[in-house]
Structures are given as C-alpha cells and as structure tokens.
Coordinates of C-alpha atoms and ligand atoms in Angstrom, one line a residue:
M176 CA 38.2 13.9 -8.7
F177 CA 36.5 15.7 -5.8
N178 CA 36.9 14.7 -2.1
F179 CA 33.8 13.0 -0.8
N180 CA 32.1 11.7 2.4
Y181 CA 30.3 8.4 2.1
F182 CA 27.9 7.8 5.0
T183 CA 25.3 5.1 4.9
P184 CA 24.4 4.2 8.4
T185 CA 21.2 2.3 7.5
K186 CA 21.0 -1.4 8.4
V187 CA 19.5 -3.1 5.4
V188 CA 17.6 -6.3 6.0
F189 CA 16.8 -7.6 2.6
G190 CA 14.7 -10.6 1.3
K191 CA 11.6 -12.7 1.7
E192 CA 9.6 -12.4 5.0
T193 CA 12.2 -9.8 6.5
E194 CA 9.2 -7.8 7.8
L195 CA 8.9 -10.5 10.5
Q196 CA 12.1 -8.9 12.1
V197 CA 10.5 -5.5 12.6
A198 CA 10.1 -5.8 16.5
D199 CA 13.6 -6.9 16.9
L200 CA 14.9 -4.2 14.8
I201 CA 12.9 -1.5 16.7
R202 CA 14.3 -2.8 19.9
E203 CA 17.9 -2.9 18.6
F204 CA 17.6 0.8 17.8
G205 CA 16.1 1.7 21.2
G206 CA 12.4 2.3 20.2
T207 CA 9.8 1.9 23.0
K208 CA 6.8 3.8 21.7
V209 CA 6.3 3.8 18.0
L210 CA 4.4 5.9 15.4
I211 CA 3.6 3.7 12.5
H212 CA 3.1 6.1 9.5
Y213 CA 1.7 5.0 6.2
G214 CA 0.0 6.2 3.0
G215 CA -3.5 6.1 1.6
G216 CA -4.3 2.4 2.4
S217 CA -2.3 0.1 0.2
V218 CA -0.7 -1.4 3.3
I219 CA -4.2 -2.0 4.7
R220 CA -5.4 -3.7 1.6
S221 CA -2.3 -5.9 1.3
G222 CA -2.5 -7.0 5.0
L223 CA 1.0 -5.6 5.7
L224 CA -0.2 -3.1 8.3
K225 CA -2.1 -5.8 10.3
K226 CA 0.9 -8.1 10.1
V227 CA 3.2 -5.4 11.6
T228 CA 0.8 -4.4 14.4
D229 CA 0.3 -8.1 15.3
I230 CA 4.1 -8.5 15.5
L231 CA 4.4 -5.4 17.7
D232 CA 1.5 -6.5 19.8
G233 CA 3.1 -9.9 20.2
A234 CA 6.4 -8.3 21.2
G235 CA 4.8 -6.0 23.7
I236 CA 5.9 -2.8 21.8
A237 CA 3.5 0.1 22.2
Y238 CA 2.5 2.0 19.1
V239 CA 0.1 4.6 17.6
T240 CA -0.8 4.8 13.9
L241 CA -1.2 7.6 11.5
G242 CA -2.1 7.0 7.8
G243 CA -2.9 9.4 5.0
A244 CA 0.5 10.4 3.6
V245 CA -0.4 11.2 0.1
P246 CA 1.9 11.0 -3.0
N247 CA 3.8 14.4 -2.8
P248 CA 3.1 14.3 0.9
H249 CA 1.5 17.3 2.6
L250 CA 2.8 19.5 5.4
G251 CA -0.6 19.5 7.2
L252 CA -0.3 15.8 8.0
V253 CA 3.3 16.4 9.2
Y254 CA 2.0 18.9 11.7
E255 CA -0.7 16.4 12.8
G256 CA 2.0 13.7 13.2
I257 CA 4.2 16.0 15.3
D258 CA 1.4 16.8 17.6
L259 CA 0.4 13.1 18.0
C260 CA 4.0 12.1 18.7
K261 CA 4.5 14.7 21.4
K262 CA 1.0 13.8 23.0
E263 CA 1.8 10.0 22.9
G264 CA 5.5 10.2 23.9
V265 CA 6.6 8.5 20.7
D266 CA 10.4 7.9 20.6
F267 CA 10.7 5.9 17.3
L268 CA 9.1 6.3 13.8
L269 CA 8.2 3.3 11.6
A270 CA 7.4 4.3 8.0
V271 CA 5.6 1.5 6.2
G272 CA 5.1 2.3 2.4
G273 CA 6.7 4.2 -0.4
G274 CA 8.8 7.4 -0.5
S275 CA 5.8 9.6 0.5
A276 CA 5.2 7.8 3.8
I277 CA 8.9 7.8 4.5
D278 CA 9.5 11.5 3.7
S279 CA 6.4 12.5 5.8
A280 CA 7.8 10.4 8.7
K281 CA 11.3 12.1 8.3
A282 CA 9.5 15.6 8.5
I283 CA 7.6 14.5 11.6
G284 CA 10.8 13.4 13.1
Y285 CA 12.4 16.7 12.5
G286 CA 9.4 18.5 14.0
V287 CA 9.4 16.5 17.1
T288 CA 13.1 17.1 17.9
N289 CA 13.5 20.7 16.9
E290 CA 11.7 23.8 18.2
G291 CA 9.7 26.1 15.9
D292 CA 8.1 25.4 12.5
V293 CA 9.3 22.4 10.7
W294 CA 8.7 24.1 7.3
D295 CA 11.6 26.4 8.1
F296 CA 14.0 23.5 7.1
Y297 CA 12.3 23.0 3.8
D298 CA 12.2 26.7 3.3
Y299 CA 16.0 26.9 3.8
K300 CA 15.6 29.2 6.8
R301 CA 17.6 27.2 9.3
E302 CA 19.2 23.8 9.8
A303 CA 17.8 20.9 11.9
T304 CA 20.0 19.6 14.7
A305 CA 18.2 16.3 15.3
C306 CA 15.5 13.8 14.0
L307 CA 13.6 11.1 15.8
P308 CA 15.1 7.6 14.9
L309 CA 13.2 6.2 12.0
G310 CA 12.9 2.7 10.5
V311 CA 11.3 1.7 7.2
I312 CA 9.4 -1.2 5.7
L313 CA 9.6 -0.4 2.0
T314 CA 6.8 -1.2 -0.4
L315 CA 7.8 0.8 -3.5
A316 CA 11.3 0.8 -5.0
A317 CA 11.7 4.3 -6.2
T318 CA 12.9 7.2 -4.2
G319 CA 15.7 5.6 -2.2
S320 CA 14.4 7.4 0.8
E321 CA 14.9 4.2 2.8
M322 CA 18.7 5.1 2.8
S323 CA 18.8 8.7 1.6
D324 CA 19.3 11.9 3.7
S325 CA 16.5 13.7 2.0
S326 CA 12.8 14.3 2.5
V327 CA 10.5 16.1 0.1
I328 CA 7.3 17.8 1.4
T329 CA 4.6 19.9 -0.2
K330 CA 3.2 22.9 1.6
E331 CA -0.4 23.1 0.5
E332 CA -0.6 26.8 0.7
G333 CA 1.0 28.0 -2.6
L334 CA 1.6 24.3 -3.7
V335 CA 5.3 24.7 -2.8
K336 CA 7.2 21.4 -3.0
R337 CA 10.6 21.4 -1.3
G338 CA 13.3 18.9 -0.3
Y339 CA 15.4 19.1 2.8
S340 CA 18.6 17.0 3.3
S341 CA 20.6 16.2 6.5
D342 CA 22.2 13.0 7.8
Y343 CA 19.9 13.1 10.9
C344 CA 17.0 11.6 8.9
R345 CA 18.8 8.7 7.5
P346 CA 16.9 5.6 8.6
K347 CA 18.3 3.4 11.2
F348 CA 17.0 0.3 9.4
A349 CA 15.3 -0.5 6.1
I350 CA 13.4 -3.8 5.7
M351 CA 13.2 -4.6 2.0
N352 CA 11.2 -7.6 1.0
P353 CA 10.8 -7.4 -2.9
E354 CA 7.6 -9.4 -2.6
L355 CA 6.0 -6.4 -0.9
T356 CA 6.2 -4.5 -4.2
M357 CA 4.3 -7.1 -6.1
T358 CA 0.9 -5.5 -5.4
L359 CA 2.1 -2.3 -7.2
P360 CA 0.1 -1.1 -10.2
D361 CA 2.3 -1.4 -13.4
Y362 CA 2.4 2.4 -13.6
Q363 CA 4.0 2.8 -10.2
T364 CA 6.5 0.1 -10.9
A365 CA 7.6 2.0 -14.0
C366 CA 7.7 5.4 -12.3
G367 CA 9.8 3.8 -9.6
C368 CA 12.3 2.5 -12.2
T369 CA 12.5 5.9 -13.8
D370 CA 13.1 7.6 -10.5
I371 CA 15.8 5.1 -9.6
M372 CA 17.6 5.6 -12.8
M373 CA 17.3 9.4 -12.6
H374 CA 18.9 9.5 -9.2
T375 CA 22.0 8.0 -10.7
M376 CA 21.7 10.0 -14.0
E377 CA 21.5 13.3 -12.0
R378 CA 24.9 12.4 -10.5
Y379 CA 26.3 11.1 -13.9
F380 CA 25.7 14.1 -16.1
T381 CA 28.1 16.6 -14.5
N382 CA 31.0 18.7 -15.6
G383 CA 32.7 18.1 -12.3
G384 CA 35.6 15.5 -11.9
N385 CA 34.5 11.9 -12.3
M386 CA 35.9 8.6 -11.1
E387 CA 36.0 5.5 -13.3
I388 CA 34.7 3.2 -10.5
T389 CA 31.8 5.6 -9.9
D390 CA 31.0 5.7 -13.6
A391 CA 31.2 2.0 -13.9
L392 CA 28.9 1.4 -10.9
A393 CA 26.4 4.0 -12.3
E394 CA 26.4 2.5 -15.8
G395 CA 25.9 -1.0 -14.5
L396 CA 23.1 0.1 -12.3
L397 CA 21.3 1.9 -15.2
R398 CA 21.6 -1.1 -17.5
T399 CA 20.4 -3.4 -14.8
V400 CA 17.3 -1.3 -14.0
M401 CA 16.4 -1.0 -17.7
V402 CA 16.6 -4.7 -18.3
N403 CA 14.5 -5.5 -15.1
A404 CA 11.9 -2.8 -15.8
E405 CA 11.1 -4.5 -19.1
I406 CA 11.0 -7.9 -17.4
L407 CA 8.6 -6.5 -14.8
K408 CA 6.4 -5.1 -17.5
K409 CA 5.7 -8.6 -18.8
D410 CA 6.1 -10.4 -15.5
P411 CA 5.2 -8.2 -12.5
K412 CA 5.5 -11.1 -10.1
N413 CA 9.1 -12.0 -11.0
Y414 CA 10.9 -12.0 -7.6
D415 CA 14.4 -11.6 -9.0
A416 CA 13.6 -8.7 -11.1
R417 CA 11.7 -7.1 -8.1
A418 CA 14.8 -7.7 -6.1
E419 CA 17.3 -6.1 -8.6
V420 CA 15.2 -3.0 -8.9
M421 CA 14.7 -2.7 -5.2
W422 CA 18.4 -2.9 -4.4
A423 CA 19.2 -0.6 -7.2
G424 CA 16.8 1.9 -5.8
S425 CA 18.7 2.2 -2.5
L426 CA 22.1 2.2 -4.2
A427 CA 21.0 4.9 -6.7
H428 CA 20.3 7.4 -4.0
N429 CA 22.5 6.5 -1.0
G430 CA 25.5 8.4 -2.4
L431 CA 27.3 5.5 -4.0
T432 CA 26.9 6.6 -7.6
G433 CA 28.1 10.1 -6.9
C434 CA 31.4 9.5 -5.1
G435 CA 34.0 11.7 -6.4
N436 CA 31.9 13.9 -8.6
D437 CA 30.8 17.4 -7.9
G438 CA 27.5 16.6 -6.3
G439 CA 25.5 16.1 -9.4
D440 CA 23.3 18.2 -11.6
W441 CA 19.7 17.7 -10.1
M442 CA 17.9 20.1 -12.3
T443 CA 15.6 17.5 -13.8
H444 CA 14.5 16.8 -10.2
K445 CA 14.1 20.5 -9.4
L446 CA 12.0 21.0 -12.6
E447 CA 9.9 18.0 -11.7
H448 CA 9.2 19.2 -8.2
E449 CA 7.4 22.1 -9.7
L450 CA 5.3 19.8 -11.8
G451 CA 4.6 17.6 -8.7
G452 CA 3.7 20.7 -6.7
L453 CA 1.4 22.2 -9.2
Y454 CA -0.3 19.2 -10.9
D455 CA 0.3 16.5 -8.3
V456 CA 1.7 14.0 -10.9
A457 CA 3.6 10.9 -10.0
H458 CA 7.3 11.9 -9.4
G459 CA 8.8 9.3 -11.7
A460 CA 6.4 10.1 -14.6
G461 CA 7.1 13.8 -14.1
L462 CA 10.9 13.1 -14.5
A463 CA 10.4 11.0 -17.6
A464 CA 8.3 13.9 -19.1
I465 CA 10.9 16.6 -18.6
W466 CA 14.2 14.7 -19.0
G467 CA 14.4 14.7 -22.9
S468 CA 13.9 18.4 -23.0
W469 CA 16.5 19.0 -20.4
A470 CA 19.0 16.7 -22.0
R471 CA 18.6 18.3 -25.5
Y472 CA 18.9 21.8 -23.9
V473 CA 22.1 21.0 -21.9
M474 CA 23.8 18.4 -24.2
K475 CA 26.3 20.5 -25.9
D476 CA 27.7 21.8 -22.5
C477 CA 28.3 18.2 -21.3
L478 CA 29.0 16.4 -24.5
P479 CA 31.6 13.8 -23.3
R480 CA 29.2 12.5 -20.6
F481 CA 26.3 12.4 -23.1
K482 CA 28.4 10.5 -25.6
R483 CA 29.6 8.0 -22.9
F484 CA 26.1 7.5 -21.7
A485 CA 24.9 6.8 -25.3
V486 CA 27.6 4.2 -25.9
N487 CA 28.0 2.5 -22.5
V488 CA 24.4 2.6 -21.2
M489 CA 22.1 2.8 -24.2
G490 CA 24.3 0.7 -26.5
V491 CA 24.6 3.3 -29.3
A492 CA 27.3 2.4 -31.8
P493 CA 30.2 5.0 -31.5
E494 CA 30.0 6.2 -35.1
G495 CA 29.6 9.7 -36.4
T496 CA 30.1 13.0 -34.6
D497 CA 30.0 13.2 -30.8
E498 CA 26.8 15.2 -31.1
K499 CA 25.1 12.6 -33.2
I500 CA 26.0 9.8 -30.9
A501 CA 24.9 11.8 -27.8
L502 CA 21.6 12.6 -29.5
K503 CA 21.0 8.9 -30.3
G504 CA 21.5 8.2 -26.6
I505 CA 18.7 10.6 -25.6
E506 CA 16.4 9.2 -28.2
A507 CA 17.2 5.6 -27.0
M508 CA 16.3 6.7 -23.4
E509 CA 13.0 8.1 -24.7
A510 CA 12.3 5.0 -26.5
F511 CA 12.8 3.1 -23.4
Y512 CA 10.4 5.4 -21.5
R513 CA 7.8 4.6 -24.2
R514 CA 8.4 0.9 -23.8
I515 CA 7.5 1.0 -20.1
D516 CA 4.6 3.4 -20.7
M517 CA 6.2 6.5 -19.3
P518 CA 5.5 9.9 -20.8
T519 CA 8.1 11.8 -22.7
N520 CA 6.5 15.3 -22.6
L521 CA 3.9 17.1 -20.6
R522 CA 1.0 16.3 -22.9
E523 CA 1.7 12.6 -22.4
L524 CA 1.9 13.3 -18.7
G525 CA -1.7 14.5 -18.9
V526 CA -0.7 18.1 -18.1
N527 CA -2.0 21.0 -20.2
A528 CA 0.1 23.8 -19.0
T529 CA -0.7 27.4 -20.0
D530 CA 2.1 29.9 -20.7
E531 CA 1.4 31.4 -17.3
D532 CA 1.7 28.0 -15.6
L533 CA 5.1 27.4 -17.3
A534 CA 6.3 30.9 -16.3
L535 CA 5.1 30.4 -12.8
M536 CA 6.9 27.0 -12.5
A537 CA 10.2 28.5 -13.9
H538 CA 10.0 31.3 -11.5
K539 CA 9.2 29.1 -8.4
C540 CA 12.0 26.7 -9.5
A541 CA 14.5 29.5 -9.8
V542 CA 13.5 30.8 -6.4
G543 CA 13.8 27.3 -4.9
V544 CA 17.4 27.0 -6.2
D545 CA 18.4 30.5 -5.2
G546 CA 18.7 31.8 -8.8
A547 CA 20.6 29.2 -10.7
M548 CA 21.7 25.5 -10.5
G549 CA 23.0 22.6 -12.6
S550 CA 26.3 21.0 -13.3
A551 CA 25.8 19.7 -16.9
K552 CA 24.8 23.3 -17.6
L553 CA 24.1 26.1 -15.1
L554 CA 20.5 27.0 -15.6
Y555 CA 18.8 30.3 -14.8
E556 CA 15.1 31.1 -14.8
K557 CA 15.1 31.8 -18.6
D558 CA 16.7 28.4 -19.2
M559 CA 14.1 26.7 -17.0
L560 CA 11.3 28.3 -18.8
A561 CA 12.9 27.2 -22.2
I562 CA 13.0 23.6 -21.0
F563 CA 9.4 23.7 -19.7
K564 CA 8.3 25.2 -23.0
A565 CA 10.2 22.5 -25.0
S566 CA 8.5 19.8 -22.9
V567 CA 4.9 20.8 -23.7
Ligands
LIG697 O1 -0.6 5.7 -0.4 P1 -0.7 4.2 -0.6 O2 -2.0 3.7 -0.5 O3 0.3 3.4 0.1 O4 -0.4 4.0 -2.2 C1 0.8 4.3 -2.8 C2 0.7 5.5 -3.7 O5 -0.6 5.6 -4.3 C3 1.1 3.2 -3.8 N1 1.8 2.1 -3.3 C4 3.0 2.1 -2.6 N2 3.5 0.9 -2.4 C5 2.5 0.0 -2.9 C6 1.5 0.8 -3.5 N3 0.4 0.3 -4.1 C7 0.3 -1.0 -4.1 N4 1.2 -1.9 -3.6 C8 2.3 -1.4 -3.0 N5 3.3 -2.1 -2.5 O6 2.0 3.9 -4.8 C9 1.6 5.3 -4.9 C10 2.9 6.1 -4.8 O7 3.5 6.0 -3.6 P2 4.5 7.1 -3.1 O8 5.1 6.8 -1.8 O9 4.0 8.5 -3.3 O10 5.7 6.9 -4.2 P3 7.2 7.2 -4.2 O11 7.9 6.1 -3.5 O12 7.6 7.3 -5.7 O13 7.4 8.6 -3.5 C11 7.3 9.8 -4.2 C12 7.6 11.0 -3.3 O14 9.0 10.8 -2.9 C13 9.7 12.1 -3.2 C14 8.9 12.5 -4.6 O15 9.1 13.8 -4.9 C15 7.5 12.2 -4.1 O16 7.1 13.2 -3.2 N6 11.1 11.8 -3.4 C16 11.8 11.6 -2.3 C17 13.2 11.4 -2.3 C18 13.9 11.2 -1.1 N7 13.3 11.3 0.1 O17 15.1 10.8 -1.1 C19 13.9 11.5 -3.6 C20 13.1 11.5 -4.7 O18 13.8 12.1 -5.8 C21 11.8 12.1 -4.7 O19 11.8 13.5 -4.9
LIG698 ZN1 13.6 11.3 -7.6

C-alpha cells in the first residue's frame, strides 16, 4: 500500500432544486462579480441559465456571461474568458454545464490569476500558483470535474488535447440536481456512464499496492453504474438512477477510488485524448472504443487485477485458467458497452483512421506522456501504436 493524500474541499449540494441555492453559495465563498460560463446552448434551451441569472439578479449579485465551450473545449475561448474576466473585474467563476464548461472555466481561472500564457500549464512548461474560485452547477454526470483537480483543454493549432491538474482548481461548491441531467440525449448519458467507470478502472488496473477498502469501493461503484446505466437506457427520467450515476461520477474521480494505489494507469485516457483532439469524438465513446484493445494488450502484465475485475465486477465464474477468466471479463465489459450503444472499436466510433493518423496519434501521445506511461503495463510509442492498430 502506498501513502496517499485525500483532499476533497468541494462542498457538495445534492438533490432536487438545489440550484436555487446558487446565490447563497456564491456569497458563502466570497464571490461578488461572477462569470457564468456555459456550453453550446443546452442550458439556454432547458431554461437553467435564465433560472440562474434570475436568482443572481434577485440576490443583487453582479455577473457577466460567456457561452460557447464546446465538447473538447478550445483554448481560444479560454483566452476570451480571461480577457473578459480581467476587463469586468470578475472574482468568481460559475460553470453551468458538463465537463467541458467546467474545464474551460478552470482554465480561465488559471489565466486570470497567473501571469503569462495559460497554455504553458497544459504544455507542462510551468506550474500554476493560483486559480479563481469556481462553483459548478452540473448538468452531465461524466467527468467528475465538479470535484476533480483536473482540466482538459484542446489547443486548436495542431489539435493538441492536454490535461493539467492542481488542487487550486478544485471547485468550491458543486450543485448536483440529478433532474438537470434528464434532458441529456441517451448517447451522452451512456458516454457519461462509460467515463465514470473508466475513472475508477484507470485506478483499479495497476501493479502498485492496493487496499481492500479501495477495491471494494471501486467494485461497488462499477457495479452500481452498470446497473443504473441500463435502467437509464430504458427509463431516462428515472430520478434514483440519475442520482446514483451522478454521485458515482463525483466519487469516481475525486480520488476516493485510488487511495493507497500507485496513482493508476491512465493510458486509456491518454490514448482517448488523442482521438478527442484529432476527431473531436465524445470522450466517453472514445474511451469505450479503445479500452478493449488496451485491456487485451496489457492483460498478461496485470493478470491478478483483470481476474479479480472479471469475477467481482463482471460476475464471471472463477473457473478455468486465470487468463481465460480475465479475458471473459474483458468480453463481458464490451458486451455491456454494446448494450448501452457504446462503440468497442474505432469503426463503431465512426472514425476511419489511416495508418498515418494512427502513427501521428501514437507519436503525440508518447510526447504527451514524456515517453512512456502506464501501471498495468508501461507503454511506449510502439505499444501505443499497436493498441491503436488493434482498435481499428
Ligand atoms: O454544450 P451544451 O449545449 O451544453 O451541450 C452539451 C454537449 O453537447 C450536452 N449537454 C450537457 N448537459 C446537458 C446536455 N444536453 C442536454 N441536457 C443536458 N443536461 O452534452 C454534450 C457534452 O457535454 P460535455 O461537457 O462536452 O461532456 P462531458 O461532461 O463528458 O465533458 C467532456 C470533456 O471533459 C474532459 C473530456 O476530455 C472532454 O474534453 N474530461 C475532463 C476531466 C476532468 N476535468 O476531470 C476528466 C475526464 O477524464 C475528461 O478527460
Ligand atoms: Zn474521463
């Protein structure tokens, strides 16, 4: 077992109509002039943005708005947000939406409080020393960004998608009303469930010391999300299922399911970030498309964990060789993806990658991880290329 820090400073306000508390929460954390940051318009169509601005108007809290954060959010809008915040004297950020709006807001927060180009942090050139305080009203259970220390931004030039992590950007509060996720298209709900599970699976498939309590939490979370993803496929307005998935999304990525291990594997995410950067695919779908190929490639180097996953999470009978059991677990996971209409390869993802594209993604991925990364198996550029090739 490894030593660990567990730091989750976010105040979670969970349940029906909790968005009504937004003004009180902003005040509680010292906000006097707010930037409300959102995505491509779902919060306008649902009426949530109007509800929030009405509440702030009623409470006498000044604000400006900036929409347009796209899935795989762009650096260009981050620069725009930084300029707006500086011009308007914004001292608090409110992200209303999914992971993209939250991540874009986090990047704006870094840009306002640190000198120089904010991309330097995502390019691993230097470390941030602060971030503007940030609150969240979550509309999509997926990334866990509402409690996480990370933010993922795409630089349009060269389509470079990179994540940057620091405790400074952990939100001060997260308002989570499961009802706000009921307007999601089924595809986004399924993408979200996939991403949630993957955040815990990245921490689960390691060769570094594990804790029984962490494993038990992880396995319970994975089983819970699977059950409720299937309920939501049939009954998207099921409040309890929405709530289970939403809370799982936060717990999957706030550090809880990684306590005591070596930090996790994270290579499925790194490979997906190349897909997201180049083809602009939905993050969760990209993860599902690559995971099976990654799992088969690394399985023998992390066999005890794959066997345990097969038995404890996927319900595979512990009969036959370890390898056979582990493989059945991978196949069962892929069968689950198909049941919730997620892709299990690049073709199903709608990506027709050329050999040059695959080589480019493997190269960019290797550069992004400084040569090699992975705990289930340490992967180099040639391994990344082999996984991309197997996923076509
Ligand atoms: O942009 P709008 O109009 O709001 O529509 C969004 C978008 O089209 C829509 N949507 C969100 N809530 C909705 C809704 N539509 C109807 N009703 C609602 N209630 O859903 C689409 C996807 O939204 P987005 O925010 O892009 O999705 P997600 O939350 O999956 O975020 C994906 C981004 O987060 C990054 C991903 O790489 C990707 O860039 N990640 C961030 C992480 C973090 N910060 O900790 C970790 C993750 O591993 C991930 O990498
Ligand atoms: Zn993710």
